[in-house]
GROMACS .gro file of C-alpha atoms in nm:
model
  201
    1MET     CA    1   2.949   0.112  -0.126
    2THR     CA    2   2.682   0.130  -0.396
    3PRO     CA    3   2.776   0.158  -0.766
    4THR     CA    4   2.655   0.518  -0.761
    5GLU     CA    5   2.876   0.601  -0.463
    6GLN     CA    6   3.172   0.441  -0.637
    7LEU     CA    7   3.121   0.653  -0.945
    8VAL     CA    8   3.086   0.969  -0.738
    9ARG     CA    9   3.401   0.894  -0.538
   10GLY     CA   10   3.601   0.816  -0.851
   11VAL     CA   11   3.670   0.446  -0.797
   12PRO     CA   12   3.834   0.313  -1.115
   13ALA     CA   13   3.597   0.118  -1.339
   14GLY     CA   14   3.818  -0.189  -1.326
   15ASP     CA   15   3.794  -0.199  -0.947
   16GLN     CA   16   3.415  -0.187  -0.944
   17PRO     CA   17   3.223  -0.509  -0.888
   18ALA     CA   18   2.974  -0.617  -1.153
   19VAL     CA   19   2.659  -0.411  -1.125
   20ARG     CA   20   2.366  -0.633  -1.037
   21PRO     CA   21   2.005  -0.550  -1.110
   22PRO     CA   22   1.806  -0.441  -0.804
   23LEU     CA   23   1.648  -0.712  -0.592
   24PRO     CA   24   1.276  -0.747  -0.680
   25VAL     CA   25   1.047  -0.729  -0.378
   26LYS     CA   26   0.670  -0.770  -0.387
   27MET     CA   27   0.446  -0.556  -0.169
   28VAL     CA   28   0.068  -0.537  -0.143
   29ILE     CA   29  -0.142  -0.224  -0.100
   30ALA     CA   30  -0.478  -0.312   0.050
   31GLY     CA   31  -0.781  -0.155   0.213
   32GLY     CA   32  -1.149  -0.092   0.168
   33PHE     CA   33  -1.341   0.054  -0.123
   34GLY     CA   34  -1.231   0.403  -0.227
   35VAL     CA   35  -0.959   0.455   0.036
   36GLY     CA   36  -0.687   0.554  -0.211
   37LYS     CA   37  -0.513   0.233  -0.320
   38THR     CA   38  -0.515   0.309  -0.693
   39THR     CA   39  -0.415   0.669  -0.621
   40ALA     CA   40  -0.120   0.555  -0.408
   41VAL     CA   41   0.010   0.317  -0.674
   42GLY     CA   42  -0.026   0.585  -0.940
   43SER     CA   43   0.152   0.845  -0.726
   44ILE     CA   44   0.463   0.637  -0.665
   45SER     CA   45   0.501   0.413  -0.970
   46GLU     CA   46   0.791   0.489  -1.204
   47ILE     CA   47   0.606   0.319  -1.488
   48GLU     CA   48   0.257   0.383  -1.617
   49PRO     CA   49   0.057   0.181  -1.363
   50LEU     CA   50  -0.154  -0.108  -1.478
   51THR     CA   51  -0.508  -0.069  -1.348
   52THR     CA   52  -0.821  -0.278  -1.386
   53GLU     CA   53  -1.074  -0.003  -1.338
   54ALA     CA   54  -1.437  -0.048  -1.433
   55ALA     CA   55  -1.718   0.204  -1.431
   56ILE     CA   56  -1.938   0.203  -1.123
   57THR     CA   57  -2.281   0.102  -1.247
   58GLU     CA   58  -2.611   0.181  -1.080
   59VAL     CA   59  -2.618  -0.176  -0.949
   60ALA     CA   60  -2.267  -0.145  -0.799
   61ALA     CA   61  -2.351   0.195  -0.654
   62GLY     CA   62  -2.630   0.027  -0.464
   63VAL     CA   63  -2.378  -0.215  -0.312
   64ASP     CA   64  -2.072   0.007  -0.261
   65ASP     CA   65  -2.103   0.300  -0.021
   66LEU     CA   66  -2.026   0.621  -0.212
   67THR     CA   67  -2.123   0.854   0.072
   68HIS     CA   68  -1.769   0.976   0.129
   69THR     CA   69  -1.653   0.937  -0.232
   70PRO     CA   70  -1.936   1.090  -0.437
   71ARG     CA   71  -1.704   1.181  -0.728
   72LYS     CA   72  -1.572   0.825  -0.765
   73THR     CA   73  -1.683   0.689  -1.101
   74THR     CA   74  -1.461   0.380  -1.136
   75THR     CA   75  -1.347   0.095  -0.913
   76THR     CA   76  -1.071  -0.168  -0.920
   77VAL     CA   77  -1.210  -0.508  -1.015
   78ALA     CA   78  -0.887  -0.715  -1.015
   79MET     CA   79  -0.572  -0.531  -0.912
   80ASP     CA   80  -0.345  -0.233  -0.965
   81PHE     CA   81   0.023  -0.279  -1.050
   82GLY     CA   82   0.321  -0.046  -1.040
   83CYS     CA   83   0.685  -0.044  -0.940
   84ILE     CA   84   0.941   0.186  -0.783
   85THR     CA   85   1.320   0.154  -0.756
   86ILE     CA   86   1.407   0.243  -0.397
   87ASP     CA   87   1.783   0.244  -0.457
   88PRO     CA   88   2.028   0.060  -0.685
   89THR     CA   89   1.982  -0.257  -0.479
   90LEU     CA   90   1.604  -0.274  -0.432
   91LYS     CA   91   1.296  -0.248  -0.652
   92LEU     CA   92   0.941  -0.270  -0.515
   93TYR     CA   93   0.668  -0.428  -0.722
   94LEU     CA   94   0.336  -0.298  -0.594
   95PHE     CA   95   0.009  -0.489  -0.618
   96GLY     CA   96  -0.311  -0.313  -0.515
   97THR     CA   97  -0.604  -0.529  -0.415
   98PRO     CA   98  -0.969  -0.467  -0.503
   99GLY     CA   99  -1.150  -0.312  -0.208
  100GLN     CA  100  -1.490  -0.478  -0.228
  101GLU     CA  101  -1.549  -0.798  -0.032
  102ARG     CA  102  -1.705  -0.964  -0.338
  103PHE     CA  103  -1.359  -0.963  -0.501
  104GLY     CA  104  -1.192  -1.113  -0.194
  105PHE     CA  105  -1.139  -1.448  -0.366
  106MET     CA  106  -0.848  -1.287  -0.560
  107TRP     CA  107  -0.651  -1.187  -0.252
  108ASP     CA  108  -0.460  -1.513  -0.200
  109ASP     CA  109  -0.318  -1.500  -0.551
  110ILE     CA  110  -0.232  -1.129  -0.527
  111VAL     CA  111  -0.064  -1.158  -0.186
  112GLU     CA  112   0.137  -1.475  -0.257
  113GLY     CA  113   0.508  -1.404  -0.225
  114ALA     CA  114   0.467  -1.053  -0.078
  115VAL     CA  115   0.705  -0.943   0.196
  116GLY     CA  116   0.440  -0.722   0.353
  117GLY     CA  117   0.138  -0.503   0.307
  118LEU     CA  118   0.025  -0.146   0.347
  119VAL     CA  119  -0.335  -0.125   0.467
  120ILE     CA  120  -0.482   0.212   0.372
  121VAL     CA  121  -0.754   0.346   0.598
  122ASP     CA  122  -1.012   0.620   0.557
  123THR     CA  123  -1.077   0.728   0.917
  124ARG     CA  124  -1.430   0.835   0.822
  125ARG     CA  125  -1.520   0.468   0.775
  126LEU     CA  126  -1.295   0.241   0.974
  127ASP     CA  127  -1.525  -0.058   0.927
  128ASP     CA  128  -1.412  -0.089   0.565
  129CYS     CA  129  -1.056  -0.186   0.657
  130TYR     CA  130  -1.125  -0.460   0.913
  131ALA     CA  131  -1.115  -0.733   0.648
  132ALA     CA  132  -0.771  -0.625   0.524
  133VAL     CA  133  -0.627  -0.600   0.876
  134ASP     CA  134  -0.765  -0.944   0.965
  135TYR     CA  135  -0.627  -1.093   0.645
  136PHE     CA  136  -0.267  -0.990   0.717
  137GLU     CA  137  -0.291  -1.072   1.089
  138HIS     CA  138  -0.426  -1.424   1.035
  139ARG     CA  139  -0.158  -1.504   0.776
  140GLY     CA  140   0.126  -1.359   0.978
  141ILE     CA  141   0.226  -1.117   0.702
  142PRO     CA  142   0.400  -0.799   0.825
  143PHE     CA  143   0.196  -0.487   0.755
  144ALA     CA  144   0.154  -0.123   0.843
  145VAL     CA  145  -0.164   0.083   0.865
  146ALA     CA  146  -0.163   0.410   0.672
  147LEU     CA  147  -0.429   0.668   0.752
  148ASN     CA  148  -0.509   0.858   0.434
  149ALA     CA  149  -0.559   1.224   0.521
  150PHE     CA  150  -0.856   1.308   0.303
  151ASP     CA  151  -0.893   1.686   0.271
  152GLY     CA  152  -0.586   1.717   0.495
  153ARG     CA  153  -0.759   1.598   0.809
  154LEU     CA  154  -0.831   1.282   1.009
  155GLU     CA  155  -1.152   1.196   1.189
  156HIS     CA  156  -0.970   1.007   1.465
  157SER     CA  157  -0.628   1.012   1.632
  158LEU     CA  158  -0.369   0.740   1.580
  159GLU     CA  159  -0.432   0.609   1.931
  160ASP     CA  160  -0.806   0.587   1.872
  161VAL     CA  161  -0.756   0.410   1.539
  162ARG     CA  162  -0.519   0.155   1.695
  163TRP     CA  163  -0.776   0.085   1.964
  164ALA     CA  164  -1.064   0.060   1.714
  165LEU     CA  165  -0.873  -0.175   1.484
  166ASP     CA  166  -0.737  -0.374   1.780
  167VAL     CA  167  -0.391  -0.399   1.622
  168SER     CA  168  -0.089  -0.476   1.836
  169GLU     CA  169   0.178  -0.223   1.926
  170HIS     CA  170   0.428  -0.376   1.683
  171VAL     CA  171   0.207  -0.280   1.386
  172PRO     CA  172   0.314   0.067   1.268
  173LEU     CA  173   0.047   0.335   1.216
  174VAL     CA  174   0.132   0.629   0.993
  175VAL     CA  175  -0.050   0.926   0.846
  176PHE     CA  176   0.007   0.982   0.476
  177ASP     CA  177  -0.139   1.139   0.164
  178ALA     CA  178  -0.198   0.892  -0.120
  179ARG     CA  179  -0.162   1.174  -0.373
  180GLU     CA  180   0.192   1.265  -0.264
  181ARG     CA  181   0.480   1.056  -0.401
  182ALA     CA  182   0.714   1.121  -0.108
  183SER     CA  183   0.439   1.045   0.143
  184VAL     CA  184   0.360   0.711  -0.023
  185ARG     CA  185   0.732   0.625  -0.040
  186ASP     CA  186   0.774   0.690   0.332
  187ALA     CA  187   0.477   0.466   0.413
  188LEU     CA  188   0.617   0.185   0.198
  189LEU     CA  189   0.954   0.214   0.371
  190VAL     CA  190   0.779   0.163   0.704
  191VAL     CA  191   0.640  -0.166   0.571
  192LEU     CA  192   0.987  -0.270   0.456
  193GLU     CA  193   1.129  -0.199   0.800
  194SER     CA  194   0.851  -0.404   0.961
  195ALA     CA  195   0.917  -0.693   0.724
  196LEU     CA  196   1.290  -0.684   0.802
  197ALA     CA  197   1.221  -0.674   1.175
  198ALA     CA  198   0.977  -0.964   1.150
  199ASN     CA  199   1.237  -1.172   0.968
  200GLY     CA  200   1.518  -1.084   1.206
  201GLY     CA  201   1.681  -0.839   0.965
   0.00000   0.00000   0.00000
C-alpha cells in the first residue's frame, strides 16, 4: 500500500511506515536530428527542463538536413534534462541526447547508468535513427522505438519500420506524439517495462 493509499483509506499516522523519497531512475531519450527529443522532454518534465540549445547557423544548416523541419531554428548541442515522478515510489530523470553524429562522443557519458532508452523516430527519414538503435543494441541496453506522429500521420506502418530498422521482436514499437504529456508518459512506461523484463523483474 502506497503512502497515498494509506492516507485515503484512513490508516492512522502512527501505523504508517516512514515515507521514503521516490527511487531515482535514469532514462535516455535518443534519436536523430529534429525528431522531437527536446519536445518530448519539455512535454513531460515536472521541472523547467534544462536544454543546451544553440542557433542553427548557415554552416550547420549545410550539414544538418532541414528538409522536413524547415521551421527548426535551434538544435541540442549537449543534452536535454528533465524529470517526472511516476508515482510515490519512482522518479524518472530524463536525459536527451544530441541528434547529430558529430556530437556522438558525448553519448557514453550521457547513457552511463541508464536503465533504458527511448529512440524517437521520424518515419519520413528512418536513416537518421539507425545510429541510436545500433548504440543501444550493441551495448545491450533495453530500449523501445517511438514513432513520432508528425502532423498526425506516419509514412510507414509499424511492421515496415521494424523490418527497416531490423530490430528484434522483443523491442517494443509504439506510436506517440512528442507534444502530448500523456503520450510521452506512456512511451516511457513501455521502456520501463522492457527494462524490468530484461532484468528478470
